[in-house]
CSV table of C-alpha atoms in Angstrom, one decimal:
chain,number,residue,atom,x,y,z
X,4,MET,CA,-1.4,125.5,-86.9
X,5,GLU,CA,-1.5,122.1,-88.5
X,6,ALA,CA,-4.6,120.8,-90.2
X,7,CYS,CA,-5.6,117.2,-89.7
X,8,ARG,CA,-8.6,115.0,-89.8
X,9,ILE,CA,-9.8,113.1,-86.8
X,10,LEU,CA,-12.5,110.4,-86.6
X,11,VAL,CA,-14.1,109.5,-83.2
X,12,VAL,CA,-16.0,106.3,-83.0
X,13,ASP,CA,-18.1,105.5,-79.9
X,14,ASP,CA,-21.6,104.4,-79.1
X,15,ASP,CA,-22.0,107.1,-76.4
X,16,PRO,CA,-22.7,110.6,-77.7
X,17,ASP,CA,-21.5,112.1,-74.5
X,18,VAL,CA,-18.1,110.4,-74.8
X,19,ARG,CA,-17.9,111.5,-78.5
X,20,THR,CA,-18.6,115.1,-77.4
X,21,LEU,CA,-16.0,115.0,-74.7
X,22,VAL,CA,-13.4,113.5,-77.0
X,23,ARG,CA,-14.2,116.0,-79.7
X,24,ARG,CA,-13.8,118.9,-77.3
X,25,THR,CA,-10.5,117.5,-75.9
X,26,LEU,CA,-9.0,116.9,-79.3
X,27,GLY,CA,-10.3,120.1,-80.6
X,28,GLN,CA,-8.3,121.9,-78.0
X,29,GLU,CA,-5.2,119.9,-78.8
X,30,PHE,CA,-5.6,120.3,-82.6
X,31,PRO,CA,-7.4,123.6,-83.1
X,32,CYS,CA,-7.4,123.4,-86.9
X,33,ALA,CA,-8.5,119.8,-87.1
X,34,GLU,CA,-11.6,118.7,-88.9
X,35,ILE,CA,-13.2,116.3,-86.4
X,36,LYS,CA,-16.0,113.9,-87.4
X,37,GLU,CA,-17.8,111.3,-85.3
X,38,ALA,CA,-19.6,108.0,-85.9
X,39,GLY,CA,-22.0,106.3,-83.4
X,40,ASP,CA,-23.3,103.6,-85.7
X,41,GLU,CA,-22.6,101.7,-88.9
X,42,ALA,CA,-24.5,104.1,-91.2
X,43,ALA,CA,-22.7,107.2,-89.8
X,44,LEU,CA,-19.3,105.5,-90.2
X,45,ALA,CA,-20.1,104.5,-93.8
X,46,VAL,CA,-21.1,108.1,-94.7
X,47,THR,CA,-18.1,109.6,-92.9
X,48,LEU,CA,-15.5,107.3,-94.6
X,49,ALA,CA,-16.9,107.9,-98.0
X,50,GLY,CA,-14.2,110.0,-99.7
X,51,TRP,CA,-12.8,111.2,-96.4
X,52,HIS,CA,-9.5,110.0,-95.0
X,53,PRO,CA,-8.8,110.5,-91.4
X,54,ASP,CA,-5.2,111.1,-90.0
X,55,ILE,CA,-6.2,110.0,-86.5
X,56,LEU,CA,-8.8,107.4,-85.4
X,57,VAL,CA,-10.0,107.3,-81.8
X,58,THR,CA,-12.3,104.3,-81.2
X,59,ASP,CA,-13.9,102.5,-78.4
X,60,PHE,CA,-13.3,98.7,-78.3
X,61,ASP,CA,-16.7,97.4,-77.3
X,62,LEU,CA,-19.4,98.8,-79.7
X,63,ARG,CA,-22.9,97.5,-79.9
X,64,TRP,CA,-22.6,97.2,-83.7
X,65,SER,CA,-18.9,96.4,-84.1
X,66,ASP,CA,-15.6,96.4,-82.2
X,67,GLY,CA,-12.5,98.5,-82.2
X,68,ILE,CA,-10.4,95.9,-84.2
X,69,ARG,CA,-12.9,95.9,-87.0
X,70,ILE,CA,-13.1,99.7,-87.0
X,71,PHE,CA,-9.3,99.8,-87.2
X,72,ASP,CA,-9.3,97.4,-90.2
X,73,ARG,CA,-12.0,99.4,-92.0
X,74,VAL,CA,-10.3,102.7,-91.5
X,75,LYS,CA,-6.8,101.4,-92.4
X,76,ALA,CA,-8.1,99.8,-95.6
X,77,GLY,CA,-8.9,103.3,-97.0
X,78,SER,CA,-6.3,105.3,-95.0
X,79,PRO,CA,-3.3,103.1,-94.4
X,80,GLU,CA,-1.3,105.9,-92.8
X,81,CYS,CA,-4.0,106.9,-90.3
X,82,CYS,CA,-2.7,106.6,-86.7
X,83,THR,CA,-5.0,104.9,-84.2
X,84,VAL,CA,-5.7,105.1,-80.5
X,85,MET,CA,-8.1,102.8,-78.7
X,86,PHE,CA,-10.1,104.7,-76.0
X,87,THR,CA,-12.1,102.2,-74.0
X,88,GLY,CA,-13.7,101.5,-70.7
X,89,THR,CA,-13.5,97.8,-71.3
X,90,GLY,CA,-10.2,97.9,-69.5
X,91,ASN,CA,-8.3,94.8,-69.2
X,92,GLU,CA,-4.8,93.8,-70.2
X,93,GLU,CA,-5.9,91.2,-72.7
X,94,ILE,CA,-7.7,93.8,-74.8
X,95,ALA,CA,-4.8,96.3,-74.5
X,96,VAL,CA,-2.4,93.6,-75.8
X,97,GLN,CA,-4.8,92.6,-78.5
X,98,ALA,CA,-5.1,96.2,-79.7
X,99,MET,CA,-1.3,96.9,-79.7
X,100,LYS,CA,-0.6,93.6,-81.4
X,101,HIS,CA,-3.2,94.5,-84.1
X,102,GLY,CA,-1.3,97.7,-84.8
X,103,PHE,CA,-2.9,100.4,-82.7
X,104,ASP,CA,-0.5,103.2,-81.8
X,105,ASP,CA,-1.8,103.5,-78.3
X,106,TYR,CA,-4.4,102.4,-75.8
X,107,VAL,CA,-6.0,104.7,-73.3
X,108,VAL,CA,-8.4,103.7,-70.6
X,109,LYS,CA,-11.7,105.6,-70.8
X,110,ARG,CA,-11.9,107.8,-67.7
X,111,SER,CA,-12.5,111.5,-67.4
X,112,ASN,CA,-9.1,112.1,-65.9
X,113,GLN,CA,-7.5,110.3,-68.9
X,114,LEU,CA,-8.7,112.8,-71.5
X,115,LYS,CA,-5.4,114.8,-71.3
X,116,ARG,CA,-3.6,111.6,-71.8
X,117,LEU,CA,-5.8,110.8,-74.8
X,118,ALA,CA,-4.9,114.1,-76.4
X,119,ALA,CA,-1.1,113.6,-75.7
X,120,SER,CA,-1.4,110.1,-77.1
X,121,ALA,CA,-3.0,111.3,-80.3
X,122,ARG,CA,-0.4,114.0,-80.7
X,123,ILE,CA,2.5,111.6,-80.3
X,124,ALA,CA,0.9,109.0,-82.6
X,125,LEU,CA,0.4,111.7,-85.3
X,126,GLU,CA,4.0,113.0,-84.9
X,127,ARG,CA,5.4,109.5,-85.2
X,128,THR,CA,3.4,108.8,-88.3
X,129,ARG,CA,4.6,112.0,-89.9
X,130,GLU,CA,8.2,111.2,-88.9
X,131,ARG,CA,7.8,107.7,-90.5
X,132,ARG,CA,6.4,109.3,-93.6
X,133,ASN,CA,9.2,111.9,-93.8
X,134,LEU,CA,11.8,109.2,-93.4
X,135,ALA,CA,10.2,107.0,-96.1
X,136,GLU,CA,10.1,110.0,-98.4
X,137,SER,CA,13.8,110.8,-97.7
X,138,ARG,CA,14.7,107.2,-98.3
X,139,ASP,CA,12.8,107.2,-101.6
X,140,LEU,CA,14.6,110.3,-102.7
X,141,VAL,CA,18.0,108.9,-101.9
X,142,LEU,CA,17.2,105.7,-103.6
X,143,LYS,CA,15.9,107.5,-106.7
X,144,GLU,CA,19.1,109.6,-106.9
X,145,LEU,CA,21.4,106.6,-106.4
X,146,TYR,CA,19.4,104.6,-109.0
X,147,HIS,CA,19.8,107.5,-111.5
X,148,ARG,CA,23.5,107.9,-110.8
X,149,LEU,CA,24.2,104.1,-111.1
X,150,HIS,CA,22.4,103.9,-114.4
X,151,ASN,CA,24.1,107.0,-115.8
X,152,ASN,CA,27.5,105.8,-114.7
X,153,LEU,CA,27.0,102.4,-116.2
X,154,GLN,CA,25.9,104.1,-119.4
X,155,ILE,CA,29.2,106.0,-119.4
X,156,VAL,CA,31.1,102.7,-118.9
X,157,ILE,CA,29.3,101.1,-121.8
X,158,SER,CA,29.7,104.1,-124.0
X,159,LEU,CA,33.5,103.9,-123.4
X,160,LEU,CA,33.5,100.2,-124.1
X,161,ARG,CA,31.6,100.6,-127.3
X,162,MET,CA,33.8,103.5,-128.5
X,163,THR,CA,36.9,101.5,-127.6
X,164,GLU,CA,35.4,98.5,-129.5
X,165,LYS,CA,35.0,100.6,-132.6
X,166,ALA,CA,38.6,101.8,-132.5
X,167,MET,CA,39.9,98.2,-132.2
X,168,PRO,CA,41.5,96.8,-135.4
X,169,ASP,CA,41.2,93.2,-134.2
X,170,ALA,CA,37.8,91.5,-134.7
X,171,ALA,CA,38.3,89.1,-131.8
X,172,ALA,CA,39.1,91.9,-129.4
X,173,ARG,CA,36.0,93.8,-130.6
X,174,GLY,CA,33.9,90.7,-129.9
X,175,GLN,CA,35.2,90.4,-126.4
X,176,LEU,CA,34.4,94.1,-125.7
X,177,ALA,CA,30.9,93.7,-127.1
X,178,ASP,CA,30.4,90.6,-124.8
X,179,LEU,CA,31.6,92.6,-121.9
X,180,ALA,CA,29.1,95.4,-122.6
X,181,ARG,CA,26.3,92.8,-122.8
X,182,ARG,CA,27.4,91.3,-119.4
X,183,ILE,CA,27.2,94.8,-117.8
X,184,GLN,CA,23.8,95.3,-119.4
X,185,ALA,CA,22.6,92.0,-118.0
X,186,LEU,CA,23.7,93.1,-114.5
X,187,THR,CA,21.9,96.4,-114.9
X,188,ALA,CA,18.7,94.7,-115.9
X,189,LEU,CA,18.9,92.7,-112.7
X,190,GLN,CA,19.6,95.9,-110.7
X,191,GLU,CA,16.4,97.2,-112.2
X,192,GLU,CA,14.4,94.3,-110.9
X,193,PHE,CA,15.9,94.7,-107.4
X,194,TYR,CA,14.8,98.4,-107.5
X,195,ARG,CA,11.3,97.4,-108.5
X,196,SER,CA,11.0,94.7,-105.8
X,197,GLU,CA,9.9,95.9,-102.4
X,198,ASP,CA,12.6,93.8,-100.7
X,199,PHE,CA,16.0,94.8,-102.2
X,200,ARG,CA,17.5,91.5,-101.2
X,201,ARG,CA,15.2,89.4,-103.3
X,202,VAL,CA,14.0,89.6,-106.9
X,203,ASP,CA,11.5,87.9,-109.2
X,204,PHE,CA,13.9,86.1,-111.4
X,205,GLY,CA,11.1,85.2,-113.8
X,206,ALA,CA,10.4,88.8,-114.5
X,207,TYR,CA,14.1,89.5,-115.0
X,208,LEU,CA,14.4,86.6,-117.4
X,209,GLU,CA,11.5,88.0,-119.5
X,210,ARG,CA,13.3,91.4,-119.6
X,211,LEU,CA,16.6,89.9,-120.5
X,212,THR,CA,15.1,87.8,-123.2
X,213,GLU,CA,13.3,90.8,-124.7
X,214,GLY,CA,16.5,92.9,-124.6
X,215,LEU,CA,18.8,90.3,-126.1
X,216,ILE,CA,17.0,88.0,-128.4
X,217,GLY,CA,14.2,90.5,-129.1
X,218,ALA,CA,16.9,92.7,-130.6
X,219,ALA,CA,17.5,90.0,-133.3
X,220,GLY,CA,14.2,91.1,-134.8
X,221,ASP,CA,11.6,88.9,-136.6
X,222,ARG,CA,14.0,86.2,-137.7
X,223,LEU,CA,14.0,84.6,-134.2
X,224,ARG,CA,10.7,83.5,-132.7
X,225,VAL,CA,11.0,83.4,-128.9
X,226,VAL,CA,8.7,81.4,-126.7
X,227,THR,CA,9.0,81.9,-122.9
X,228,HIS,CA,7.4,79.7,-120.2
X,229,VAL,CA,8.7,81.5,-117.1
X,230,ALA,CA,7.3,80.9,-113.6
X,231,SER,CA,7.5,83.7,-111.1
X,232,THR,CA,10.5,82.7,-109.0
X,233,ILE,CA,11.7,84.8,-106.1
X,234,LEU,CA,15.5,84.4,-105.6
X,235,PRO,CA,17.9,86.0,-103.2
X,236,VAL,CA,20.5,88.5,-104.6
X,237,ASP,CA,23.5,86.1,-104.2
X,238,VAL,CA,21.8,83.5,-106.4
X,239,ALA,CA,20.0,85.8,-108.8
X,240,VAL,CA,23.2,87.6,-109.9
X,241,PRO,CA,25.2,84.5,-110.9
X,242,LEU,CA,22.1,82.8,-112.5
X,243,GLY,CA,21.3,86.1,-114.4
X,244,LEU,CA,24.9,86.2,-115.8
X,245,ILE,CA,24.6,82.5,-116.8
X,246,ALA,CA,21.3,83.2,-118.6
X,247,ASN,CA,23.0,86.1,-120.4
X,248,GLU,CA,25.8,83.8,-121.6
X,249,LEU,CA,23.3,81.2,-122.8
X,250,MET,CA,21.3,83.8,-124.8
X,251,THR,CA,24.4,85.4,-126.2
X,252,ASN,CA,25.6,82.0,-127.4
X,253,ILE,CA,22.4,81.6,-129.3
X,254,LEU,CA,22.7,85.0,-130.9
X,255,LYS,CA,26.3,84.3,-131.9
X,256,HIS,CA,26.4,80.7,-132.9
X,257,ALA,CA,23.0,79.0,-133.3
X,258,PHE,CA,21.7,80.9,-136.4
X,259,PRO,CA,24.6,81.8,-138.6
X,260,GLY,CA,24.0,84.1,-141.6
X,261,ASP,CA,20.7,85.6,-140.3
X,262,ARG,CA,19.1,82.1,-140.5
X,263,PRO,CA,15.6,82.2,-138.9
X,264,GLY,CA,14.7,80.0,-136.0
X,265,GLU,CA,13.0,79.5,-132.7
X,266,VAL,CA,14.2,79.8,-129.1
X,267,LEU,CA,12.3,78.3,-126.1
X,268,ILE,CA,13.1,79.7,-122.7
X,269,ARG,CA,11.7,78.0,-119.6
X,270,LEU,CA,12.0,78.6,-115.9
X,271,ASP,CA,10.4,75.8,-113.9
X,272,GLN,CA,10.1,75.1,-110.2
X,273,GLU,CA,10.5,71.3,-109.9
X,274,ASP,CA,10.3,69.3,-106.7
X,275,ASP,CA,14.0,69.6,-105.8
X,276,ALA,CA,15.3,72.2,-108.2
X,277,ILE,CA,14.7,75.4,-110.0
X,278,VAL,CA,15.5,74.7,-113.7
X,279,LEU,CA,16.4,77.2,-116.3
X,280,SER,CA,16.4,75.8,-119.8
X,281,VAL,CA,17.2,77.5,-123.0
X,282,GLN,CA,16.6,75.6,-126.2
X,283,ASP,CA,17.1,76.6,-129.9
X,284,ASN,CA,16.5,74.8,-133.2
X,285,GLY,CA,19.7,76.3,-134.7
X,286,VAL,CA,22.7,74.5,-136.2
X,287,GLY,CA,23.4,72.6,-133.0
X,288,ARG,CA,27.1,72.9,-133.4
X,289,GLN,CA,29.5,73.6,-130.5
X,290,PRO,CA,31.2,76.9,-131.2
X,291,PRO,CA,34.8,76.4,-132.5
X,292,SER,CA,37.3,76.7,-129.7
X,293,GLY,CA,39.0,80.1,-129.8
X,294,GLU,CA,36.1,81.8,-131.5
X,295,THR,CA,35.3,85.2,-130.1
X,296,GLY,CA,34.0,85.0,-126.5
X,297,GLY,CA,32.9,81.3,-126.7
X,298,GLY,CA,35.7,79.9,-124.5
X,299,LEU,CA,35.4,82.6,-121.9
X,300,GLY,CA,31.6,82.5,-121.9
X,301,THR,CA,31.6,78.8,-121.2
X,302,SER,CA,34.2,79.1,-118.5
X,303,LEU,CA,32.3,81.9,-116.9
X,304,MET,CA,29.1,79.8,-116.9
X,305,ARG,CA,30.9,76.9,-115.2
X,306,ARG,CA,32.5,79.1,-112.6
X,307,LEU,CA,29.2,81.0,-111.8
X,308,ALA,CA,27.3,77.7,-111.6
X,309,SER,CA,29.8,76.3,-109.1
X,310,GLN,CA,29.2,79.4,-107.0
X,311,ILE,CA,25.5,78.6,-106.6
X,312,ASP,CA,25.9,74.8,-106.6
X,313,ALA,CA,24.0,74.6,-109.9
X,314,GLU,CA,24.5,72.0,-112.6
X,315,VAL,CA,24.9,73.0,-116.2
X,316,ARG,CA,24.2,70.5,-119.0
X,317,VAL,CA,24.6,71.4,-122.6
X,318,ASP,CA,23.3,69.0,-125.4
X,319,HIS,CA,24.3,69.8,-129.0
X,320,ALA,CA,22.3,67.9,-131.6
X,321,ASP,CA,21.5,68.2,-135.3
X,322,THR,CA,18.2,69.8,-134.4
X,323,GLY,CA,19.7,72.4,-132.1
X,324,THR,CA,21.1,73.0,-128.7
X,325,THR,CA,19.5,72.6,-125.3
X,326,CYS,CA,21.1,74.1,-122.1
X,327,ARG,CA,19.7,73.2,-118.7
X,328,VAL,CA,20.8,74.9,-115.5
X,329,SER,CA,19.5,73.1,-112.5
X,330,LEU,CA,19.6,74.9,-109.2
X,331,PRO,CA,18.9,72.8,-106.0
X,332,ARG,CA,16.1,74.2,-103.9
Y,13,MET,CA,13.2,103.2,-147.3
Y,14,SER,CA,12.6,107.0,-146.7
Y,15,ALA,CA,15.2,109.6,-146.6
Y,16,PRO,CA,17.6,109.9,-143.7
Y,17,LEU,CA,16.3,111.8,-140.7
Y,18,ARG,CA,17.5,114.9,-138.9
Y,19,ILE,CA,17.7,113.9,-135.3
Y,20,LEU,CA,18.0,116.3,-132.4
Y,21,LEU,CA,20.1,114.8,-129.7
Y,22,VAL,CA,19.6,116.2,-126.2
Y,23,GLU,CA,22.1,114.7,-123.7
Y,24,ASP,CA,24.2,116.4,-121.1
Y,25,GLU,CA,26.9,113.6,-120.7
Y,26,ALA,CA,29.5,114.2,-123.4
Y,27,LEU,CA,30.6,110.6,-123.7
Y,28,VAL,CA,27.1,109.3,-123.9
Y,29,ALA,CA,26.2,112.0,-126.4
Y,30,ASP,CA,29.1,111.0,-128.6
Y,31,TYR,CA,28.2,107.3,-128.3
Y,32,VAL,CA,24.5,107.9,-129.3
Y,33,ALA,CA,25.6,110.3,-132.1
Y,34,ASP,CA,27.8,107.5,-133.5
Y,35,ILE,CA,24.9,105.1,-133.6
Y,36,VAL,CA,22.6,107.6,-135.2
Y,37,GLU,CA,25.2,108.6,-137.9
Y,38,GLU,CA,26.1,104.9,-138.6
Y,39,ALA,CA,22.4,104.3,-139.2
Y,40,GLY,CA,22.7,107.0,-141.9
Y,41,HIS,CA,21.0,109.9,-140.2
Y,42,THR,CA,22.1,113.4,-139.4
Y,43,VAL,CA,22.6,114.5,-135.8
Y,44,VAL,CA,21.5,118.0,-134.8
Y,45,GLY,CA,23.4,119.0,-131.7
Y,46,PRO,CA,24.1,117.3,-129.3
Y,47,VAL,CA,22.8,119.9,-126.8
Y,48,ALA,CA,23.0,119.7,-123.1
Y,49,THR,CA,20.0,121.9,-122.0
Y,50,GLY,CA,16.3,121.9,-122.5
Y,51,GLU,CA,16.5,125.6,-123.5
Y,52,GLN,CA,18.9,124.9,-126.4
Y,53,ALA,CA,16.7,122.0,-127.4
Y,54,ILE,CA,13.6,124.2,-127.6
Y,55,THR,CA,15.4,126.7,-129.7
Y,56,LEU,CA,16.4,124.0,-132.2
Y,57,LEU,CA,12.9,122.5,-132.2
Y,58,GLU,CA,11.4,125.9,-132.9
Y,59,ALA,CA,13.9,126.6,-135.7
Y,60,GLY,CA,12.3,123.6,-137.6
Y,61,GLY,CA,13.7,120.9,-139.7
Y,62,ILE,CA,13.9,118.2,-137.0
Y,63,ASP,CA,12.3,114.8,-137.8
Y,64,LEU,CA,12.9,113.1,-134.4
Y,65,ALA,CA,14.2,114.1,-131.0
Y,66,ILE,CA,16.3,111.8,-128.7
Y,67,LEU,CA,15.9,113.1,-125.2
Y,68,ASP,CA,17.7,112.5,-121.9
Y,69,ILE,CA,15.4,113.5,-118.9
Y,70,THR,CA,17.8,115.0,-116.4
Y,71,LEU,CA,19.6,117.9,-118.2
Y,72,LYS,CA,21.7,120.8,-117.4
Y,73,GLY,CA,19.7,124.0,-116.9
Y,74,ALA,CA,16.2,124.5,-115.5
Y,75,MET,CA,14.3,122.3,-118.0
Y,76,ASN,CA,14.1,118.6,-118.1
Y,77,GLY,CA,13.6,116.3,-121.1
Y,78,ILE,CA,9.9,115.7,-120.3
Y,79,GLU,CA,9.3,119.4,-120.7
Y,80,VAL,CA,11.2,119.4,-124.0
Y,81,ALA,CA,9.0,116.4,-125.1
Y,82,GLY,CA,6.0,118.6,-124.6
Y,83,THR,CA,7.3,121.2,-127.1
Y,84,ALA,CA,8.2,118.4,-129.5
Y,85,ARG,CA,4.7,116.9,-129.3
Y,86,ALA,CA,3.1,120.3,-129.8
Y,87,ARG,CA,5.1,120.7,-133.0
Y,88,GLY,CA,4.3,117.2,-134.2
Y,89,ILE,CA,7.9,116.0,-133.8
Y,90,PRO,CA,8.2,112.4,-132.5
Y,91,HIS,CA,10.6,111.7,-129.7
Y,92,LEU,CA,12.1,109.0,-127.6
Y,93,PHE,CA,13.8,109.0,-124.2
Y,94,ILE,CA,17.2,107.6,-123.3
Y,95,SER,CA,17.4,108.1,-119.6
Y,96,GLY,CA,18.9,106.8,-116.3
Y,97,SER,CA,15.7,108.0,-114.5
Y,98,GLY,CA,13.7,104.8,-114.5
Y,99,ASP,CA,11.9,105.3,-111.2
Y,100,PRO,CA,8.1,104.7,-111.5
Y,101,SER,CA,7.0,108.3,-111.2
Y,102,THR,CA,9.5,109.7,-113.7
Y,103,ARG,CA,8.9,106.8,-116.1
Y,104,ALA,CA,5.1,107.4,-115.9
Y,105,ALA,CA,5.5,111.1,-116.6
Y,106,ALA,CA,7.8,110.4,-119.5
Y,107,LEU,CA,5.4,107.7,-121.0
Y,108,ALA,CA,2.5,110.2,-120.7
Y,109,THR,CA,4.2,112.2,-123.5
Y,110,GLN,CA,3.7,109.2,-125.8
Y,111,PRO,CA,7.4,108.7,-126.8
Y,112,ARG,CA,8.3,106.2,-129.6
Y,113,ASP,CA,10.3,104.4,-126.9
Y,114,PHE,CA,11.8,104.7,-123.4
Y,115,LEU,CA,15.3,103.2,-123.3
Y,116,LEU,CA,16.7,102.9,-119.8
Y,117,LYS,CA,20.4,103.6,-119.5
Y,118,PRO,CA,22.6,101.7,-120.1
Y,119,PHE,CA,20.6,101.0,-123.2
Y,120,ASP,CA,20.9,98.2,-125.7
Y,121,GLN,CA,22.3,99.8,-128.9
Y,122,ASP,CA,20.5,97.2,-131.1
Y,123,ARG,CA,17.2,98.4,-129.7
Y,124,LEU,CA,18.0,102.0,-130.5
Y,125,ILE,CA,19.0,101.0,-134.1
Y,126,GLU,CA,15.6,99.2,-134.4
Y,127,VAL,CA,13.7,102.3,-133.1
Y,128,LEU,CA,15.6,104.5,-135.7
Y,129,ARG,CA,14.8,102.0,-138.5
Y,130,ALA,CA,11.1,102.1,-137.5
Y,131,ALA,CA,11.1,105.9,-137.3
Y,132,ARG,CA,12.7,106.1,-140.8
Y,133,CYS,CA,10.0,103.8,-142.2
Y,134,ARG,CA,7.2,105.9,-140.6
Y,135,SER,CA,8.6,109.3,-141.7
């Protein structure tokens, strides 16, 4: 026998008794409580979370919609049935639109229907919960496998890098490992977001900055002004890889010989564009052509920018380098 | 700078274990293990002489890395996690053991080097 908690809300004590008796037969192990006024409802809901709510619509001290909101606030998974004599289609539609699982007209010959309705609503809610739990379990397992497999890929890359006699080839492999890591950080943001098709790019940028430039230690002071910016996956991935290239360039070229410096990273929402800018006060020189990864990095950035119709502008000056990626809204 | 550390490495993926061991040894420390199960890790922790434990969470055998962390803490041995299990509930359980760090796979090797440097200074 299943245990569940049922709350019956109605002004009329006779109706509450009838409903209690009916639901008590349907759910013999249930804990059933009732409320006929505001004070009784407040006492009942204090620390007690019903699985099923049966409420009248027209109460002297409230109405069924308000009761629904109040119960759902503390027990979001509670299933809900409106049981009312104020029978008209408008109220039925209003109740269902508001989220009630069912609506039963209050007549003595409808009590069996009320019990069946509560039973179905409870089973549906439990099925939904089981489905959500299974989904979470699958996602958790996929997430774990993905991260482990990416770690194996990076381990292989890094071990191959070590075995390479050529410094340029080693640099290319290290860059490749960084690019994979940048994608993984983005994956992590997608996992954290409730909508797997969209991500807070601002949060991602903070994470990427911490991972890449933060690893340079105290010699680089990093300032971030990053607005929370929700982007779809097909934009976030290319823009994330561009951000990775920009930061990698700073690490490799802006501050040679462990020179200290500052990096400013901004993500702004302007009227017609989302603008990512990365500014450093390093040597401000363009990396020599043919230097490890530099040529490929730039070409990747241009290609990725064209994919999302973004404009990339890089200004090299004696006081440092400023890169601005402008993404039309 | 203090003396090199003896670092217990608990990781059930052979390639990842080799990669982490390389980083640890290049930083001048000694790797104990690597071992792939929590049970082996506990035996080594109880044998003594470990300064730091690097723990994966999902391991071969019945025990996980978070349980191993409990034994490490009880013996006053600091630990850090390198794990692919970054879901909120696992991460919260791992952080409750007060690790020196939690590196999500694939981890940034510079960050691991920094954690090792800090651990050496604190030892």
